[in-house]
XYZ file of C-alpha atoms in Angstrom:
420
model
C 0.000 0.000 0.000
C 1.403 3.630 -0.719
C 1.951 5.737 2.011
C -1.089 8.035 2.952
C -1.759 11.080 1.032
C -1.829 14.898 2.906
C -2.751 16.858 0.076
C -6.215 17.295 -1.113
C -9.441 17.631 1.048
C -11.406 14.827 2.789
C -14.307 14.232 -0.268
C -17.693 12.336 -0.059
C -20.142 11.216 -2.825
C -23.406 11.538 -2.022
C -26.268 13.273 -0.879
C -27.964 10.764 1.023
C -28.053 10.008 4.710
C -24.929 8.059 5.009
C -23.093 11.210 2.825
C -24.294 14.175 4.515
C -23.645 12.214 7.954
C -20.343 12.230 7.288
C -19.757 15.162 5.633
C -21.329 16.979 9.040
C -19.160 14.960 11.005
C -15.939 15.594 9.046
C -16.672 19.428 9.228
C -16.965 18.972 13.258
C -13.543 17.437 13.270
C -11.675 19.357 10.888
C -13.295 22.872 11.407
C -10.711 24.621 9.512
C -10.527 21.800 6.022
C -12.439 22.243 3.259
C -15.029 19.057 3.244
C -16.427 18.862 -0.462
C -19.723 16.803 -0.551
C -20.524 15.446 -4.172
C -23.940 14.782 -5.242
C -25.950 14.780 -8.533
C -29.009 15.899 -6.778
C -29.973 19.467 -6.274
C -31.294 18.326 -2.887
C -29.572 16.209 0.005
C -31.412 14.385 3.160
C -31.051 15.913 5.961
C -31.696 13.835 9.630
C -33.484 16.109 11.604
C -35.359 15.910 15.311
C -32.509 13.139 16.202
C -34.162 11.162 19.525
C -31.877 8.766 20.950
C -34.545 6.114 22.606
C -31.657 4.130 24.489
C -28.766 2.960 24.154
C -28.511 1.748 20.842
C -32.309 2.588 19.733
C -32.577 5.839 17.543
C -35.410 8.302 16.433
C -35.325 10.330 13.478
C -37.122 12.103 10.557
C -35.480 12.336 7.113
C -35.887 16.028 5.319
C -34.904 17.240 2.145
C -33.198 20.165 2.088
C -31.488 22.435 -0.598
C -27.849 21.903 -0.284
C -27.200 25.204 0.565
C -28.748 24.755 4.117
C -25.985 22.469 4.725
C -23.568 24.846 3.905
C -24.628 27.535 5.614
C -24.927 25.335 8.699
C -21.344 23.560 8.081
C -19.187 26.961 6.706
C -16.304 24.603 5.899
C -19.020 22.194 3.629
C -18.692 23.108 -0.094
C -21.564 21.129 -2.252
C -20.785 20.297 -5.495
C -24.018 19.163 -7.900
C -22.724 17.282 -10.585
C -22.686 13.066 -11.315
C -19.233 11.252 -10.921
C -18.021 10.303 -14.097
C -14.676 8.075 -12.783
C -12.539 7.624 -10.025
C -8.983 7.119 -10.745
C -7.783 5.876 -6.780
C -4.317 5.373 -8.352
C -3.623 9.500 -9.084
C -6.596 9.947 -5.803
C -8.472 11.503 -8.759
C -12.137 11.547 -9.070
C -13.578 12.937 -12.252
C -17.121 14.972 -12.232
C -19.749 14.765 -15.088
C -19.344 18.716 -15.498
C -15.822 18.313 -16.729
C -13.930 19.225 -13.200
C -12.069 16.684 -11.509
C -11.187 16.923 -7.020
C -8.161 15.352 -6.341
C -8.429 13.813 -2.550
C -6.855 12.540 0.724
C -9.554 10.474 1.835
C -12.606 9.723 0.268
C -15.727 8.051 1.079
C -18.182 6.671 -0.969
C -21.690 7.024 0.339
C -24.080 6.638 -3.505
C -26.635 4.330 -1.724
C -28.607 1.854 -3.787
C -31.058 2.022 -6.923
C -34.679 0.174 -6.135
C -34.473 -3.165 -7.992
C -37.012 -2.745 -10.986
C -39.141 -5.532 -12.175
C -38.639 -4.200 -15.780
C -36.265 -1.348 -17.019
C -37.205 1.167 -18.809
C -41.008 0.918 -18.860
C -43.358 3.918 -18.454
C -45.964 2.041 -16.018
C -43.198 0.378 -14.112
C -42.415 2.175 -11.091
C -39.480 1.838 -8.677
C -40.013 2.748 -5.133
C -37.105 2.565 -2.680
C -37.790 5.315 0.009
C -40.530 7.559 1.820
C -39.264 10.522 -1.152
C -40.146 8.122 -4.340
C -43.259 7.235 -2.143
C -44.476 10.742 -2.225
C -43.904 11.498 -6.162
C -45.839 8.049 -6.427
C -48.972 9.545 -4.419
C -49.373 12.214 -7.261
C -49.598 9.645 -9.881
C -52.015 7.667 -7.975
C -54.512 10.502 -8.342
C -56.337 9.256 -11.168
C -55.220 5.594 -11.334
C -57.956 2.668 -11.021
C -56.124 0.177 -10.023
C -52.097 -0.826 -8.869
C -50.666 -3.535 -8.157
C -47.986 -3.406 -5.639
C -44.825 -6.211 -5.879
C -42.485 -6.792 -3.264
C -42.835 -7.894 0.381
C -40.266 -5.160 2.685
C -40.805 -2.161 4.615
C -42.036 -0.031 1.742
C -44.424 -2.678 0.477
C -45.916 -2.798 3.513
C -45.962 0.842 4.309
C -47.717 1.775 0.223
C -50.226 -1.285 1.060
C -51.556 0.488 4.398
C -51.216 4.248 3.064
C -52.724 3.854 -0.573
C -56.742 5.698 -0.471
C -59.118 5.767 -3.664
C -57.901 2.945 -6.159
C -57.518 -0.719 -5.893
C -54.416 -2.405 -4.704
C -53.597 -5.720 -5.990
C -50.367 -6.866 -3.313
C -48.085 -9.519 -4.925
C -46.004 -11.184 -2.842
C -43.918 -14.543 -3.272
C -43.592 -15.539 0.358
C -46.555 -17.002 2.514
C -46.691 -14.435 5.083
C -46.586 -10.067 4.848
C -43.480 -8.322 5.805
C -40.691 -11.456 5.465
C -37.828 -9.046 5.407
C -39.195 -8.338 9.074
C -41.753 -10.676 10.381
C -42.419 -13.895 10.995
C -46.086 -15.267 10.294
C -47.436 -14.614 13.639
C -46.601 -10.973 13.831
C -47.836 -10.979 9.807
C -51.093 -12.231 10.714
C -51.464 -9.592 13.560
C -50.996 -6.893 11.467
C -52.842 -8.338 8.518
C -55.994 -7.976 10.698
C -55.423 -4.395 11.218
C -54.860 -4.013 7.492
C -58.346 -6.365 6.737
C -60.453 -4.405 9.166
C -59.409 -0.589 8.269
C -59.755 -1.704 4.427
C -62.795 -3.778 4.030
C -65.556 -0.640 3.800
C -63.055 0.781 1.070
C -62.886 -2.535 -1.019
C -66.519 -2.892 -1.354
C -67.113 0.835 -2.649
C -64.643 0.123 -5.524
C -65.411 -3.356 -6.626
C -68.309 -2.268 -8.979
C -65.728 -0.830 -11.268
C -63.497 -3.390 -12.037
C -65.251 -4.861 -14.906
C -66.155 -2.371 -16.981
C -62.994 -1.521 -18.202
C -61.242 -5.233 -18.067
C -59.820 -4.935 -21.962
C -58.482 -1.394 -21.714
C -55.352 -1.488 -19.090
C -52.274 -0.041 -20.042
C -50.141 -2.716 -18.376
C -51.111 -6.233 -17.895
C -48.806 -8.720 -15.254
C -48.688 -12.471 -15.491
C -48.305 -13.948 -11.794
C -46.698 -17.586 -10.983
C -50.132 -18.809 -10.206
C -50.995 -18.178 -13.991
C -53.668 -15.079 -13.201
C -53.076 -12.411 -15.043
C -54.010 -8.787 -13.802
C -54.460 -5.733 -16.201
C -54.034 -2.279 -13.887
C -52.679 1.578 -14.181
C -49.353 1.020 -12.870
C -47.067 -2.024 -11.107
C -45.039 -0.457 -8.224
C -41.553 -2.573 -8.003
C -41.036 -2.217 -4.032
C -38.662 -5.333 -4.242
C -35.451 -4.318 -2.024
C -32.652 -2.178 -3.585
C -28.727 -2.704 -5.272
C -26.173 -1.002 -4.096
C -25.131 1.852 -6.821
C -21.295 1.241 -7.281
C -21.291 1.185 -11.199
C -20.139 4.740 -11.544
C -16.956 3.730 -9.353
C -15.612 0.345 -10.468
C -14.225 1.174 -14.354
C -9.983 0.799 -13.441
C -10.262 -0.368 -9.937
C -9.791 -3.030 -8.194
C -12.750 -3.152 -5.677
C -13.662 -6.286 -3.829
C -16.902 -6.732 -4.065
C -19.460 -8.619 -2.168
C -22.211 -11.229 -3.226
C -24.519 -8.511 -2.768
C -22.898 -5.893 -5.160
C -21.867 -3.766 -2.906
C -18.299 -2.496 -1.607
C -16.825 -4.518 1.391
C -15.970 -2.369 4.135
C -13.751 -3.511 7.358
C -14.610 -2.502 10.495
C -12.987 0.801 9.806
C -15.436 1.403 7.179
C -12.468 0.880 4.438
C -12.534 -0.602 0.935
C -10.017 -2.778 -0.576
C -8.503 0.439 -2.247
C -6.465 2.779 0.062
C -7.853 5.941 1.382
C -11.242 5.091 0.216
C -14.233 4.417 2.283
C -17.546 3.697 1.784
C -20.506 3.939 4.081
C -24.746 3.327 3.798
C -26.329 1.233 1.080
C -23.227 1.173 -1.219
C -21.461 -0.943 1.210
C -21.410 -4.531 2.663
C -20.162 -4.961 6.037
C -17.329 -7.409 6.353
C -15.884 -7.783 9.393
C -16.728 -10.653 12.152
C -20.030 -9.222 13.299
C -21.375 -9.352 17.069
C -23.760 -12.309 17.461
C -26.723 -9.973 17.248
C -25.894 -7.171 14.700
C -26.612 -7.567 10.672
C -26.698 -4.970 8.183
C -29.911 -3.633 6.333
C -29.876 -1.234 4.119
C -31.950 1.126 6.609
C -31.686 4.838 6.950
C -30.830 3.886 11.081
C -27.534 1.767 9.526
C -26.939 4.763 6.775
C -26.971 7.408 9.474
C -25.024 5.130 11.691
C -22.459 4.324 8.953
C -21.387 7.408 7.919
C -21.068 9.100 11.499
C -18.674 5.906 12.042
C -17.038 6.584 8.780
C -16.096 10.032 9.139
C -14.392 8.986 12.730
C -12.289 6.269 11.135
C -11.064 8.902 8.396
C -10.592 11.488 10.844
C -8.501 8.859 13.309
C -6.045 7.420 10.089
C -5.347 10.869 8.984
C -4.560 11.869 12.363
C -2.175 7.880 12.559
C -4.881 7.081 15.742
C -7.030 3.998 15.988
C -10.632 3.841 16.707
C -12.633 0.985 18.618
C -15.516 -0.242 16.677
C -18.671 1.829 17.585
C -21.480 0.609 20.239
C -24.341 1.137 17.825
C -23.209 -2.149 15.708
C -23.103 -4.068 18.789
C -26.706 -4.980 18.859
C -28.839 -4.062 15.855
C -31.788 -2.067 16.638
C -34.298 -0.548 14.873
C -37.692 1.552 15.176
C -40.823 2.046 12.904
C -44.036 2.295 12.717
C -46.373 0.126 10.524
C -49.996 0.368 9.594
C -49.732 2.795 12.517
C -48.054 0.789 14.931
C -44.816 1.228 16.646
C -42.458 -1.602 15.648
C -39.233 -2.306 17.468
C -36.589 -4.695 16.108
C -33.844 -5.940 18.503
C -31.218 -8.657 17.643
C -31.631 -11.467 15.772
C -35.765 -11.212 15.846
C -36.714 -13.156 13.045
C -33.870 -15.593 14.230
C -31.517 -15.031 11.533
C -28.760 -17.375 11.080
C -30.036 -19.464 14.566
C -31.015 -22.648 12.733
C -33.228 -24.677 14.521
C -31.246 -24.396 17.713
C -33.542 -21.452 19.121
C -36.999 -21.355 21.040
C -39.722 -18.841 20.733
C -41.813 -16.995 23.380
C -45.241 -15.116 22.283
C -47.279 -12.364 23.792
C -50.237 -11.301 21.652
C -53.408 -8.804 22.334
C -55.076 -8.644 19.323
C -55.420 -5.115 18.125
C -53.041 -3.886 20.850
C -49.493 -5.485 21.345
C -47.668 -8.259 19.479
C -44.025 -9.351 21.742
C -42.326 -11.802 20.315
C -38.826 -13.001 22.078
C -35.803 -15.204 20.295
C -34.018 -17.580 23.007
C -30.983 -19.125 22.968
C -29.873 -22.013 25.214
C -31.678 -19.527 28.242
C -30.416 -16.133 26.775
C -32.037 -13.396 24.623
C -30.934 -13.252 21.231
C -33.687 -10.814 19.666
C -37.361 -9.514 19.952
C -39.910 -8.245 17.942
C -42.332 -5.598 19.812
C -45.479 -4.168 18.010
C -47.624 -1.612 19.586
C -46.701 0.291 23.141
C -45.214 -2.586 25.194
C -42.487 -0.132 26.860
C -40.390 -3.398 26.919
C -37.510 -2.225 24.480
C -34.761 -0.715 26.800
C -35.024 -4.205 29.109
C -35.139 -6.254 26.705
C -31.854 -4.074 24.540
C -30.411 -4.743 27.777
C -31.216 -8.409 28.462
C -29.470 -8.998 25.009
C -26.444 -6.935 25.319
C -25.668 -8.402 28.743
C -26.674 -11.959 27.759
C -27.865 -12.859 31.004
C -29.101 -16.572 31.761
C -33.111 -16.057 31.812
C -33.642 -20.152 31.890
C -35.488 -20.000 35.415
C -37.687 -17.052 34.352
C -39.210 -19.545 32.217
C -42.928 -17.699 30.734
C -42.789 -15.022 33.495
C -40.254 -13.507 31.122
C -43.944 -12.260 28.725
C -46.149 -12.370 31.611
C -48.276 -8.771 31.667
C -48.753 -9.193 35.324
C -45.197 -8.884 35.839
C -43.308 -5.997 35.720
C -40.367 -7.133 34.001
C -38.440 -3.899 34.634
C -37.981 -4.328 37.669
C -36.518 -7.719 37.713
C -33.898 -5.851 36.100
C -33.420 -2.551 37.501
């Protein structure tokens, strides 16, 4: 490896969560270095009304924001709007759509991922990979008839519950709703929520489904052999990470996924490049109950972590490995409920060698906890249980739970205090 560069300032591509993250924390560290921030967008996301919950859980909204807010926020953050074009890591070159090129000390690449589409390049194909493609969707729903929605993740799930005024035909290939999150208990929990909110709606629009049946502008063949004509298909089917722009002349390992593995100092396999958010594939010996999704939480997470690992090599310092991918941890909300996601809670990677323990009130609260030989490997908690810091904590300390037996989900126990 050649020896570190000084010249140049720290650079970042892209405008997402994962980018600007960094970029903010970069121009914390280094108050007096340029930070350039690439993106092709005249927009970036911004995190705003940050809530740390515990811990590890965090609270956030995502904003768009002209890029200029950064700046004016971050003095020492100069935006750049234009598309990457190459990166030459050999000269520490990268070369900009508009003709300009930035040569750099450290860079990190933070492009995210592009929504997986069904079929490229069709008109009545959408892709949908995030709450901002969600809203330009709602304004081509105005006058459509009938959509059908295909893909089973968070968005899926969160387009199913939100779409008003047209018929939604949901296509999923797995048994249960939601696989990327539940299992087909906490599916069927939700599913009645879904059934009972939506069943006065179905049977005002079922009157019009026939009378246009020939006329459709898109019609989709399903693996049960029914075929469905309808406005517009919505591909909602998970995302790949975008790392085309960066690979012509280098010699990035790459994961199974696509994206760019990262060691647990957020580097590539190319020195004095990073890479951070959906771009990247984590590949260092995880902690028994972390794994990566491409979530905003991981994004925000990511590039925070990022922009400490750059600032500790340029400064020759190491860095432990941060707390937040210790245990993975997640909040949402779905059809309106709060969802919390702790651990291994669908029981990832556990084989059979794991047990199950189930608290449901229909309508109310769905707890679901992951055991392993007496300890808590992960949880699943829908609706206001108030259970997640114990139970973060019950899985971070790994603490033998065997003679709690059921009183561990028993409502008449305050669990809390058991562990105070």
């Amino acid at each position: 490896m050649e020896a570190a560069r000084s010249v140049g300032p720290f650079v970042v591509v892209g405008g997402g969560i994962a980018g600007v993250t960094c970029a903010e924390q970069l121009a914390v560290n280094f108050p007096a270095e340029d930070i350039l921030l690439i993106t092709a967008s005249p927009v970036i996301k911004a995190v705003t009304n940050f809530k740390q919950v515990s811990k590890v859980l965090e609270e956030f909204d995502v904003e768009e924001q002209p890029s200029t807010v950064l700046e004016n926020r971050f003095p020492n953050i100069k935006v750049i709007e234009s598309a990457v074009k190459q990166l030459k890591s050999e000269e520490h070159c990268i070369f900009m759509e508009d003709g300009h090129r930035h040569v750099y000390k450290k860079l990190c690449l933070c492009a995210g991922a592009k929504p997986k589409l069904i079929c490229e390049g069709n008109p009545y194909v959408l892709g949908i990979r995030d709450t901002d493609s969600a809203q330009e969707f709602q304004k081509q729903l105005k006058k459509a008839k009938r959509i059908m929605i295909v893909g089973n993740g968070g968005i899926a799930l969160e387009l199913v519950y939100e779409i008003q005024g047209c018929e939604v035909i949901w296509a999923i290939k797995d048994k249960a709703i939601g696989n990327t999150f539940f299992d087909a208990g906490a599916a069927e929990f939700l599913t009645s929520k879904l059934m009972s909110e939506k069943s006065e709606a179905k049977i005002a629009h079922r009157r019009t489904i026939y009378t246009i049946e020939e006329m459709w502008p898109v019609y989709v063949e399903l693996t049960n052999g029914t075929i469905y004509g309808c406005d517009f298909l919505v591909s909602a089917t998970g995302v790949t990470p975008n790392v085309h722009p960066f690979l012509h002349g280098n010699n990035f390992d790459l994961a199974e996924d696509g994206g760019l593995k990262v060691d647990d100092q957020m580097r590539t396999s190319l020195p004095d490049v990073y890479a951070a958010g959906d771009i990247c594939t984590a590949c260092w010996q995880p902690s028994p109950v972390w794994q990566q999704m491409r979530l905003w939480t991981q994004a925000r997470q990511m590039g925070w972590y990022a922009a400490k690992c750059m600032a500790a090599a340029s400064l020759g310092h190491s860095i432990d490995m941060d707390f937040s991918f210790e245990l993975f941890a997640h909040v949402t909300k779905f059809f309106n409920y709060k969802v919390v996601l702790l651990g291994k809670y669908n029981a990832q990677g556990l084989g059979s060698d794991h047990e199950l323990m189930l608290r449901c009130t229909r309508g109310q609260e769905y707890v679901k906890v992951v055991m392993q030989n007496g300890r808590m490997m992960g949880a699943v908690l829908i609706g206001e249980t108030d259970l997640e810091e114990t139970f973060e904590n019950l899985i971070l300390n790994q603490m033998d739970l065997s003679s709690y037996g059921e009183d561990l989900l028993d409502p008449n126990i305050d669990i809390e205090d058991y562990f105070d």
